PDB file of C-alpha atoms in Angstrom:
ATOM      1  CA  MET A1101     -13.591  -4.038  66.433  1.00  0.00           C
ATOM      2  CA  LYS A1102     -15.892  -3.828  63.423  1.00  0.00           C
ATOM      3  CA  LYS A1103     -14.484  -2.152  60.333  1.00  0.00           C
ATOM      4  CA  TYR A1104     -17.059   0.256  58.898  1.00  0.00           C
ATOM      5  CA  LYS A1105     -17.593   0.753  55.181  1.00  0.00           C
ATOM      6  CA  LEU A1106     -17.551   4.226  53.629  1.00  0.00           C
ATOM      7  CA  ALA A1107     -18.468   5.773  50.314  1.00  0.00           C
ATOM      8  CA  ILE A1108     -17.570   9.342  49.417  1.00  0.00           C
ATOM      9  CA  ILE A1109     -19.612  11.590  47.120  1.00  0.00           C
ATOM     10  CA  GLY A1110     -17.339  14.299  45.762  1.00  0.00           C
ATOM     11  CA  SER A1111     -13.735  14.018  44.610  1.00  0.00           C
ATOM     12  CA  GLY A1112     -12.699  17.653  44.850  1.00  0.00           C
ATOM     13  CA  SER A1113     -10.418  19.306  47.381  1.00  0.00           C
ATOM     14  CA  LEU A1114     -12.393  18.414  50.518  1.00  0.00           C
ATOM     15  CA  GLY A1115     -13.401  14.925  49.408  1.00  0.00           C
ATOM     16  CA  GLY A1116      -9.776  14.221  48.534  1.00  0.00           C
ATOM     17  CA  ILE A1117      -8.525  15.282  51.968  1.00  0.00           C
ATOM     18  CA  ILE A1118     -11.039  12.991  53.668  1.00  0.00           C
ATOM     19  CA  ALA A1119     -10.337  10.028  51.390  1.00  0.00           C
ATOM     20  CA  ARG A1120      -6.553  10.234  51.718  1.00  0.00           C
ATOM     21  CA  PHE A1121      -6.626  10.663  55.502  1.00  0.00           C
ATOM     22  CA  VAL A1122      -8.973   7.733  56.057  1.00  0.00           C
ATOM     23  CA  ALA A1123      -7.066   5.483  53.644  1.00  0.00           C
ATOM     24  CA  LYS A1124      -3.705   6.248  55.252  1.00  0.00           C
ATOM     25  CA  GLN A1125      -4.522   6.749  58.922  1.00  0.00           C
ATOM     26  CA  MET A1126      -7.871   5.095  59.694  1.00  0.00           C
ATOM     27  CA  SER A1127      -7.695   1.883  57.682  1.00  0.00           C
ATOM     28  CA  ASP A1128      -8.114  -0.237  60.815  1.00  0.00           C
ATOM     29  CA  GLU A1129     -11.508   1.345  61.476  1.00  0.00           C
ATOM     30  CA  TYR A1130     -12.828   2.149  57.995  1.00  0.00           C
ATOM     31  CA  GLN A1131     -12.748   0.718  54.490  1.00  0.00           C
ATOM     32  CA  ILE A1132     -13.423   3.145  51.664  1.00  0.00           C
ATOM     33  CA  LEU A1133     -15.514   1.206  49.174  1.00  0.00           C
ATOM     34  CA  GLY A1134     -15.540   3.868  46.501  1.00  0.00           C
ATOM     35  CA  VAL A1135     -15.801   7.460  45.342  1.00  0.00           C
ATOM     36  CA  GLN A1136     -18.458   9.073  43.164  1.00  0.00           C
ATOM     37  CA  SER A1137     -18.223  12.453  41.480  1.00  0.00           C
ATOM     38  CA  GLY A1138     -19.875  14.526  38.794  1.00  0.00           C
ATOM     39  CA  ASN A1139     -16.446  14.465  37.165  1.00  0.00           C
ATOM     40  CA  ILE A1140     -15.750  10.784  36.539  1.00  0.00           C
ATOM     41  CA  LYS A1141     -12.105  11.485  35.613  1.00  0.00           C
ATOM     42  CA  ASN A1142     -11.512  13.036  39.033  1.00  0.00           C
ATOM     43  CA  ALA A1143     -13.271  10.124  40.704  1.00  0.00           C
ATOM     44  CA  VAL A1144     -11.142   7.580  38.835  1.00  0.00           C
ATOM     45  CA  LYS A1145      -7.954   9.483  39.682  1.00  0.00           C
ATOM     46  CA  LEU A1146      -8.754   9.621  43.410  1.00  0.00           C
ATOM     47  CA  ALA A1147     -10.042   6.034  43.481  1.00  0.00           C
ATOM     48  CA  THR A1148      -6.839   4.794  41.842  1.00  0.00           C
ATOM     49  CA  GLU A1149      -4.746   6.694  44.376  1.00  0.00           C
ATOM     50  CA  ILE A1150      -6.488   5.187  47.413  1.00  0.00           C
ATOM     51  CA  ASP A1151      -7.299   1.799  45.844  1.00  0.00           C
ATOM     52  CA  CYS A1152     -11.098   1.781  45.766  1.00  0.00           C
ATOM     53  CA  LYS A1153     -13.918   1.856  43.226  1.00  0.00           C
ATOM     54  CA  ALA A1154     -14.932   4.841  41.115  1.00  0.00           C
ATOM     55  CA  TYR A1155     -18.726   4.777  41.100  1.00  0.00           C
ATOM     56  CA  GLU A1156     -20.615   6.022  38.069  1.00  0.00           C
ATOM     57  CA  SER A1157     -24.005   6.324  39.768  1.00  0.00           C
ATOM     58  CA  LEU A1158     -25.675   6.582  43.148  1.00  0.00           C
ATOM     59  CA  SER A1159     -27.296   3.191  42.615  1.00  0.00           C
ATOM     60  CA  GLU A1160     -23.821   1.618  42.528  1.00  0.00           C
ATOM     61  CA  VAL A1161     -23.031   3.309  45.843  1.00  0.00           C
ATOM     62  CA  ILE A1162     -26.205   1.996  47.457  1.00  0.00           C
ATOM     63  CA  ASP A1163     -25.732  -1.506  46.033  1.00  0.00           C
ATOM     64  CA  ASP A1164     -22.368  -1.682  47.843  1.00  0.00           C
ATOM     65  CA  LYS A1165     -24.181  -1.189  51.186  1.00  0.00           C
ATOM     66  CA  PRO A1166     -21.806   1.238  52.930  1.00  0.00           C
ATOM     67  CA  ASP A1167     -22.395   2.018  56.591  1.00  0.00           C
ATOM     68  CA  TYR A1168     -21.807   5.718  55.954  1.00  0.00           C
ATOM     69  CA  VAL A1169     -21.872   7.992  52.941  1.00  0.00           C
ATOM     70  CA  ILE A1170     -19.886  11.227  53.129  1.00  0.00           C
ATOM     71  CA  GLU A1171     -21.214  14.053  50.963  1.00  0.00           C
ATOM     72  CA  ALA A1172     -18.461  16.491  49.942  1.00  0.00           C
ATOM     73  CA  ALA A1173     -19.960  17.924  46.767  1.00  0.00           C
ATOM     74  CA  SER A1174     -22.551  20.730  46.956  1.00  0.00           C
ATOM     75  CA  PRO A1175     -25.946  21.597  48.499  1.00  0.00           C
ATOM     76  CA  ASP A1176     -27.654  20.639  45.236  1.00  0.00           C
ATOM     77  CA  VAL A1177     -25.987  17.218  45.272  1.00  0.00           C
ATOM     78  CA  PHE A1178     -26.941  16.719  48.923  1.00  0.00           C
ATOM     79  CA  LYS A1179     -30.574  17.453  48.043  1.00  0.00           C
ATOM     80  CA  GLU A1180     -30.394  15.092  45.082  1.00  0.00           C
ATOM     81  CA  ILE A1181     -28.903  12.099  46.901  1.00  0.00           C
ATOM     82  CA  GLY A1182     -29.663  12.537  50.600  1.00  0.00           C
ATOM     83  CA  LEU A1183     -33.131  11.050  50.774  1.00  0.00           C
ATOM     84  CA  GLU A1184     -32.319   7.968  48.688  1.00  0.00           C
ATOM     85  CA  ILE A1185     -29.286   7.207  50.846  1.00  0.00           C
ATOM     86  CA  LEU A1186     -31.284   7.405  54.073  1.00  0.00           C
ATOM     87  CA  ASP A1187     -34.238   5.501  52.596  1.00  0.00           C
ATOM     88  CA  ASN A1188     -31.807   2.600  52.145  1.00  0.00           C
ATOM     89  CA  GLY A1189     -30.807   2.652  55.807  1.00  0.00           C
ATOM     90  CA  ILE A1190     -27.397   4.236  55.212  1.00  0.00           C
ATOM     91  CA  SER A1191     -26.206   6.960  57.573  1.00  0.00           C
ATOM     92  CA  LEU A1192     -25.020  10.214  56.059  1.00  0.00           C
ATOM     93  CA  ILE A1193     -22.291  12.737  56.900  1.00  0.00           C
ATOM     94  CA  PRO A1194     -22.952  15.864  54.788  1.00  0.00           C
ATOM     95  CA  LEU A1195     -20.531  18.743  54.350  1.00  0.00           C
ATOM     96  CA  SER A1196     -23.058  20.848  52.424  1.00  0.00           C
ATOM     97  CA  VAL A1197     -25.126  21.550  55.523  1.00  0.00           C
ATOM     98  CA  GLY A1198     -26.567  24.654  53.880  1.00  0.00           C
ATOM     99  CA  ALA A1199     -29.108  22.424  52.126  1.00  0.00           C
ATOM    100  CA  LEU A1200     -30.784  21.864  55.505  1.00  0.00           C
ATOM    101  CA  ALA A1201     -31.881  25.515  55.580  1.00  0.00           C
ATOM    102  CA  ASP A1202     -34.731  24.287  53.365  1.00  0.00           C
ATOM    103  CA  LYS A1203     -37.312  23.375  56.001  1.00  0.00           C
ATOM    104  CA  ARG A1204     -39.141  20.874  53.794  1.00  0.00           C
ATOM    105  CA  PHE A1205     -35.899  19.091  52.907  1.00  0.00           C
ATOM    106  CA  TYR A1206     -34.797  19.119  56.558  1.00  0.00           C
ATOM    107  CA  ASN A1207     -38.067  17.542  57.709  1.00  0.00           C
ATOM    108  CA  THR A1208     -37.988  14.945  54.921  1.00  0.00           C
ATOM    109  CA  ILE A1209     -34.414  13.967  55.766  1.00  0.00           C
ATOM    110  CA  LYS A1210     -35.222  13.766  59.472  1.00  0.00           C
ATOM    111  CA  ALA A1211     -38.288  11.593  58.870  1.00  0.00           C
ATOM    112  CA  SER A1212     -36.354   9.191  56.634  1.00  0.00           C
ATOM    113  CA  ALA A1213     -33.533   8.818  59.161  1.00  0.00           C
ATOM    114  CA  LEU A1214     -36.067   8.007  61.885  1.00  0.00           C
ATOM    115  CA  ALA A1215     -37.997   5.565  59.704  1.00  0.00           C
ATOM    116  CA  ASN A1216     -34.914   3.709  58.477  1.00  0.00           C
ATOM    117  CA  ASN A1217     -32.906   3.535  61.710  1.00  0.00           C
ATOM    118  CA  CYS A1218     -29.992   5.620  60.454  1.00  0.00           C
ATOM    119  CA  ARG A1219     -28.579   9.053  61.191  1.00  0.00           C
ATOM    120  CA  VAL A1220     -27.401  12.313  59.688  1.00  0.00           C
ATOM    121  CA  HIS A1221     -24.170  13.329  61.417  1.00  0.00           C
ATOM    122  CA  ILE A1222     -23.585  17.068  60.987  1.00  0.00           C
ATOM    123  CA  PRO A1223     -19.889  18.016  61.119  1.00  0.00           C
ATOM    124  CA  ALA A1224     -18.773  21.359  62.523  1.00  0.00           C
ATOM    125  CA  GLY A1225     -17.363  22.397  59.163  1.00  0.00           C
ATOM    126  CA  ALA A1226     -15.041  25.390  59.260  1.00  0.00           C
ATOM    127  CA  VAL A1227     -16.211  26.606  62.677  1.00  0.00           C
ATOM    128  CA  GLY A1228     -16.703  25.078  66.124  1.00  0.00           C
ATOM    129  CA  GLY A1229     -17.768  25.578  69.705  1.00  0.00           C
ATOM    130  CA  PHE A1230     -21.064  23.800  69.201  1.00  0.00           C
ATOM    131  CA  ASP A1231     -20.836  21.973  72.511  1.00  0.00           C
ATOM    132  CA  VAL A1232     -20.999  25.217  74.501  1.00  0.00           C
ATOM    133  CA  LEU A1233     -23.449  26.842  72.066  1.00  0.00           C
ATOM    134  CA  ARG A1234     -25.913  23.954  72.324  1.00  0.00           C
ATOM    135  CA  ALA A1235     -25.510  23.745  76.098  1.00  0.00           C
ATOM    136  CA  SER A1236     -26.182  27.478  76.343  1.00  0.00           C
ATOM    137  CA  MET A1237     -29.393  27.133  74.323  1.00  0.00           C
ATOM    138  CA  LEU A1238     -30.589  24.380  76.666  1.00  0.00           C
ATOM    139  CA  MET A1239     -29.852  26.642  79.608  1.00  0.00           C
ATOM    140  CA  GLU A1240     -31.729  29.747  78.449  1.00  0.00           C
ATOM    141  CA  HIS A1241     -33.038  31.725  75.492  1.00  0.00           C
ATOM    142  CA  ALA A1242     -30.299  33.552  73.613  1.00  0.00           C
ATOM    143  CA  GLN A1243     -29.622  35.574  70.480  1.00  0.00           C
ATOM    144  CA  VAL A1244     -27.059  34.254  68.017  1.00  0.00           C
ATOM    145  CA  SER A1245     -25.201  35.908  65.163  1.00  0.00           C
ATOM    146  CA  ILE A1246     -22.305  34.992  62.902  1.00  0.00           C
ATOM    147  CA  THR A1247     -20.059  37.443  61.074  1.00  0.00           C
ATOM    148  CA  THR A1248     -18.025  36.136  58.143  1.00  0.00           C
ATOM    149  CA  GLN A1249     -15.053  37.897  56.565  1.00  0.00           C
ATOM    150  CA  LYS A1250     -13.564  36.676  53.298  1.00  0.00           C
ATOM    151  CA  SER A1251     -11.554  38.061  50.408  1.00  0.00           C
ATOM    152  CA  PRO A1252     -13.388  39.367  47.330  1.00  0.00           C
ATOM    153  CA  GLN A1253     -11.993  36.415  45.372  1.00  0.00           C
ATOM    154  CA  SER A1254     -13.679  33.983  47.775  1.00  0.00           C
ATOM    155  CA  LEU A1255     -17.056  35.698  47.407  1.00  0.00           C
ATOM    156  CA  ASN A1256     -17.128  36.685  43.737  1.00  0.00           C
ATOM    157  CA  GLY A1257     -19.567  34.667  41.666  1.00  0.00           C
ATOM    158  CA  ALA A1258     -22.196  34.302  44.394  1.00  0.00           C
ATOM    159  CA  PRO A1259     -25.778  34.589  43.061  1.00  0.00           C
ATOM    160  CA  PHE A1260     -26.444  37.553  45.366  1.00  0.00           C
ATOM    161  CA  LEU A1261     -23.859  39.661  43.537  1.00  0.00           C
ATOM    162  CA  GLU A1262     -25.571  39.154  40.157  1.00  0.00           C
ATOM    163  CA  GLY A1263     -22.271  39.299  38.305  1.00  0.00           C
ATOM    164  CA  ARG A1264     -20.922  42.328  40.162  1.00  0.00           C
ATOM    165  CA  ALA A1265     -17.211  42.112  40.955  1.00  0.00           C
ATOM    166  CA  LEU A1266     -16.398  43.145  44.508  1.00  0.00           C
ATOM    167  CA  SER A1267     -14.003  46.008  45.156  1.00  0.00           C
ATOM    168  CA  GLU A1268     -10.325  45.118  45.425  1.00  0.00           C
ATOM    169  CA  ASP A1269      -9.707  48.274  47.478  1.00  0.00           C
ATOM    170  CA  THR A1270     -12.610  48.943  49.846  1.00  0.00           C
ATOM    171  CA  PRO A1271     -13.923  46.659  52.615  1.00  0.00           C
ATOM    172  CA  GLU A1272     -17.704  46.332  52.592  1.00  0.00           C
ATOM    173  CA  GLU A1273     -20.523  44.461  54.264  1.00  0.00           C
ATOM    174  CA  ILE A1274     -22.197  42.844  51.290  1.00  0.00           C
ATOM    175  CA  PHE A1275     -24.998  41.003  53.097  1.00  0.00           C
ATOM    176  CA  SER A1276     -26.961  41.211  56.324  1.00  0.00           C
ATOM    177  CA  GLY A1277     -29.904  38.937  57.039  1.00  0.00           C
ATOM    178  CA  SER A1278     -30.914  35.510  58.322  1.00  0.00           C
ATOM    179  CA  ALA A1279     -28.976  32.285  57.866  1.00  0.00           C
ATOM    180  CA  LYS A1280     -31.780  31.046  55.616  1.00  0.00           C
ATOM    181  CA  GLU A1281     -31.385  34.062  53.332  1.00  0.00           C
ATOM    182  CA  ALA A1282     -27.592  33.893  53.471  1.00  0.00           C
ATOM    183  CA  ILE A1283     -27.325  30.343  52.131  1.00  0.00           C
ATOM    184  CA  GLU A1284     -29.810  31.107  49.346  1.00  0.00           C
ATOM    185  CA  HIS A1285     -27.661  34.007  48.167  1.00  0.00           C
ATOM    186  CA  PHE A1286     -24.224  32.513  48.946  1.00  0.00           C
ATOM    187  CA  PRO A1287     -24.667  28.726  48.520  1.00  0.00           C
ATOM    188  CA  GLU A1288     -20.920  27.995  48.376  1.00  0.00           C
ATOM    189  CA  ASN A1289     -19.774  30.362  51.114  1.00  0.00           C
ATOM    190  CA  VAL A1290     -21.819  30.095  54.299  1.00  0.00           C
ATOM    191  CA  ASN A1291     -22.549  26.478  55.199  1.00  0.00           C
ATOM    192  CA  VAL A1292     -21.089  27.522  58.562  1.00  0.00           C
ATOM    193  CA  ALA A1293     -23.974  29.935  59.108  1.00  0.00           C
ATOM    194  CA  VAL A1294     -26.552  27.187  58.649  1.00  0.00           C
ATOM    195  CA  THR A1295     -24.615  24.780  60.877  1.00  0.00           C
ATOM    196  CA  THR A1296     -24.508  27.453  63.589  1.00  0.00           C
ATOM    197  CA  ALA A1297     -28.215  28.134  63.158  1.00  0.00           C
ATOM    198  CA  LEU A1298     -29.210  24.460  63.358  1.00  0.00           C
ATOM    199  CA  ALA A1299     -27.230  24.126  66.592  1.00  0.00           C
ATOM    200  CA  THR A1300     -28.810  27.218  68.149  1.00  0.00           C
ATOM    201  CA  THR A1301     -31.709  29.496  67.208  1.00  0.00           C
ATOM    202  CA  GLY A1302     -32.732  28.134  63.792  1.00  0.00           C
ATOM    203  CA  VAL A1303     -32.083  29.377  60.272  1.00  0.00           C
ATOM    204  CA  GLU A1304     -34.692  32.144  60.382  1.00  0.00           C
ATOM    205  CA  ASN A1305     -33.550  33.595  63.716  1.00  0.00           C
ATOM    206  CA  THR A1306     -29.763  33.459  63.382  1.00  0.00           C
ATOM    207  CA  LYS A1307     -28.331  36.736  62.085  1.00  0.00           C
ATOM    208  CA  VAL A1308     -25.602  36.665  59.446  1.00  0.00           C
ATOM    209  CA  SER A1309     -23.237  39.379  58.252  1.00  0.00           C
ATOM    210  CA  ILE A1310     -20.960  38.700  55.261  1.00  0.00           C
ATOM    211  CA  ASN A1311     -18.053  41.034  54.639  1.00  0.00           C
ATOM    212  CA  SER A1312     -15.625  41.395  51.742  1.00  0.00           C
ATOM    213  CA  ILE A1313     -12.137  42.408  52.909  1.00  0.00           C
ATOM    214  CA  PRO A1314      -9.625  43.192  50.121  1.00  0.00           C
ATOM    215  CA  GLY A1315      -6.206  41.675  50.748  1.00  0.00           C
ATOM    216  CA  PHE A1316      -7.593  39.349  53.417  1.00  0.00           C
ATOM    217  CA  GLU A1317      -5.849  35.985  53.187  1.00  0.00           C
ATOM    218  CA  SER A1318      -8.088  34.058  55.583  1.00  0.00           C
ATOM    219  CA  ASN A1319     -11.687  33.001  56.066  1.00  0.00           C
ATOM    220  CA  ARG A1320     -12.815  34.395  59.431  1.00  0.00           C
ATOM    221  CA  HIS A1321     -16.021  33.484  61.251  1.00  0.00           C
ATOM    222  CA  GLU A1322     -17.111  35.040  64.539  1.00  0.00           C
ATOM    223  CA  ILE A1323     -20.089  33.492  66.336  1.00  0.00           C
ATOM    224  CA  LYS A1324     -21.711  35.480  69.137  1.00  0.00           C
ATOM    225  CA  LEU A1325     -24.291  34.116  71.564  1.00  0.00           C
ATOM    226  CA  LEU A1326     -25.858  36.438  74.112  1.00  0.00           C
ATOM    227  CA  GLY A1327     -28.227  35.260  76.815  1.00  0.00           C
ATOM    228  CA  GLU A1328     -29.359  36.566  80.181  1.00  0.00           C
ATOM    229  CA  THR A1329     -26.552  34.957  82.157  1.00  0.00           C
ATOM    230  CA  ILE A1330     -24.126  33.751  79.512  1.00  0.00           C
ATOM    231  CA  SER A1331     -22.146  35.270  76.668  1.00  0.00           C
ATOM    232  CA  VAL A1332     -20.165  33.192  74.162  1.00  0.00           C
ATOM    233  CA  ASN A1333     -17.769  34.343  71.454  1.00  0.00           C
ATOM    234  CA  VAL A1334     -16.225  31.802  69.077  1.00  0.00           C
ATOM    235  CA  ILE A1335     -13.726  33.026  66.485  1.00  0.00           C
ATOM    236  CA  VAL A1336     -12.230  30.726  63.858  1.00  0.00           C
ATOM    237  CA  GLU A1337      -9.798  31.996  61.239  1.00  0.00           C
ATOM    238  CA  THR A1338      -8.399  29.652  58.615  1.00  0.00           C
ATOM    239  CA  THR A1339      -6.530  29.856  55.340  1.00  0.00           C
ATOM    240  CA  PRO A1340      -8.797  29.046  52.374  1.00  0.00           C
ATOM    241  CA  SER A1341      -8.329  25.669  50.734  1.00  0.00           C
ATOM    242  CA  PRO A1342      -5.702  26.078  47.958  1.00  0.00           C
ATOM    243  CA  ASN A1343      -7.925  24.326  45.417  1.00  0.00           C
ATOM    244  CA  ASN A1344     -11.222  25.805  46.630  1.00  0.00           C
ATOM    245  CA  PRO A1345     -10.913  29.373  47.979  1.00  0.00           C
ATOM    246  CA  LYS A1346     -14.611  29.438  48.872  1.00  0.00           C
ATOM    247  CA  SER A1347     -14.024  26.838  51.575  1.00  0.00           C
ATOM    248  CA  SER A1348     -11.483  25.733  54.172  1.00  0.00           C
ATOM    249  CA  SER A1349      -9.598  22.476  54.581  1.00  0.00           C
ATOM    250  CA  LEU A1350     -10.759  22.534  58.207  1.00  0.00           C
ATOM    251  CA  ALA A1351     -14.216  21.528  56.963  1.00  0.00           C
ATOM    252  CA  ALA A1352     -12.799  18.247  55.647  1.00  0.00           C
ATOM    253  CA  TYR A1353     -11.039  17.541  58.929  1.00  0.00           C
ATOM    254  CA  SER A1354     -14.302  18.147  60.792  1.00  0.00           C
ATOM    255  CA  VAL A1355     -15.702  15.127  58.920  1.00  0.00           C
ATOM    256  CA  ILE A1356     -12.647  13.116  59.921  1.00  0.00           C
ATOM    257  CA  SER A1357     -13.301  14.170  63.518  1.00  0.00           C
ATOM    258  CA  VAL A1358     -16.859  12.819  63.227  1.00  0.00           C
ATOM    259  CA  LEU A1359     -15.477   9.523  61.904  1.00  0.00           C
ATOM    260  CA  GLN A1360     -13.069   9.297  64.829  1.00  0.00           C
ATOM    261  CA  ASN A1361     -15.865   9.952  67.306  1.00  0.00           C
ATOM    262  CA  LEU A1362     -18.017   7.228  65.762  1.00  0.00           C
ATOM    263  CA  VAL A1363     -15.433   4.540  66.523  1.00  0.00           C
ATOM    264  CA  SER A1364     -13.787   5.897  69.662  1.00  0.00           C
ATOM    265  CA  PRO A1365     -14.563   4.264  73.038  1.00  0.00           C
ATOM    266  CA  ILE A1366     -14.322   7.741  74.586  1.00  0.00           C
ATOM    267  CA  THR A1367     -16.111  10.492  72.650  1.00  0.00           C
ATOM    268  CA  PHE A1368     -16.366  14.257  72.784  1.00  0.00           C
TER     269      PHE A1368
END
């Protein structure tokens, strides 16, 4: 079996989980060529741990000709690097799916993947159920919504709040709108909303509710799909990543699941 070559952009909590898992448990299927990060010290530390390169630039990544690049950094980084990666015929697995709420960027990425015979593999992130959600949308028209509940600490600092600190005592719905609006206002909190929207009714038609729950120790996402003959509820509740309370470690493992599917003779 061919061993595929990987590069990872992002050496934070999620990128580290992916890198360590692949290095320890998937070394027969994948070779990690290197890691790139905005923080070169973090990249060097992780690269030393898993015995690979620490890239200083995207051009070094591309020159190494990986089969796949995993983006585990931020929506802004995805927008900065995504097109160049695909233009060089390298497939991409992005965690910062929220960037695809930008219709122009989405169309540009799609066109490049088609033109250069590569793919963008979207992981489920911190939610799931996309098999039944997508099948339901093929079956009939439906309405889709996602309700997110997080602690104030997970949501504080979002651009939408404009510096306002959320109450530590009173639960509140702090946002209601489309997935497109949600990711603009909460770029580090609701990649799951955009992933759900892309799999179903689109970023402008998927309704999002974001709620701050004082004392809440989990990230909870509830996806509801309602059609004429089918109703789907998907609830995922996870503990926030210890090093990144705005996200969940499950998101990293969803990338690992994609990697497993890419090499498995039987896929889901």
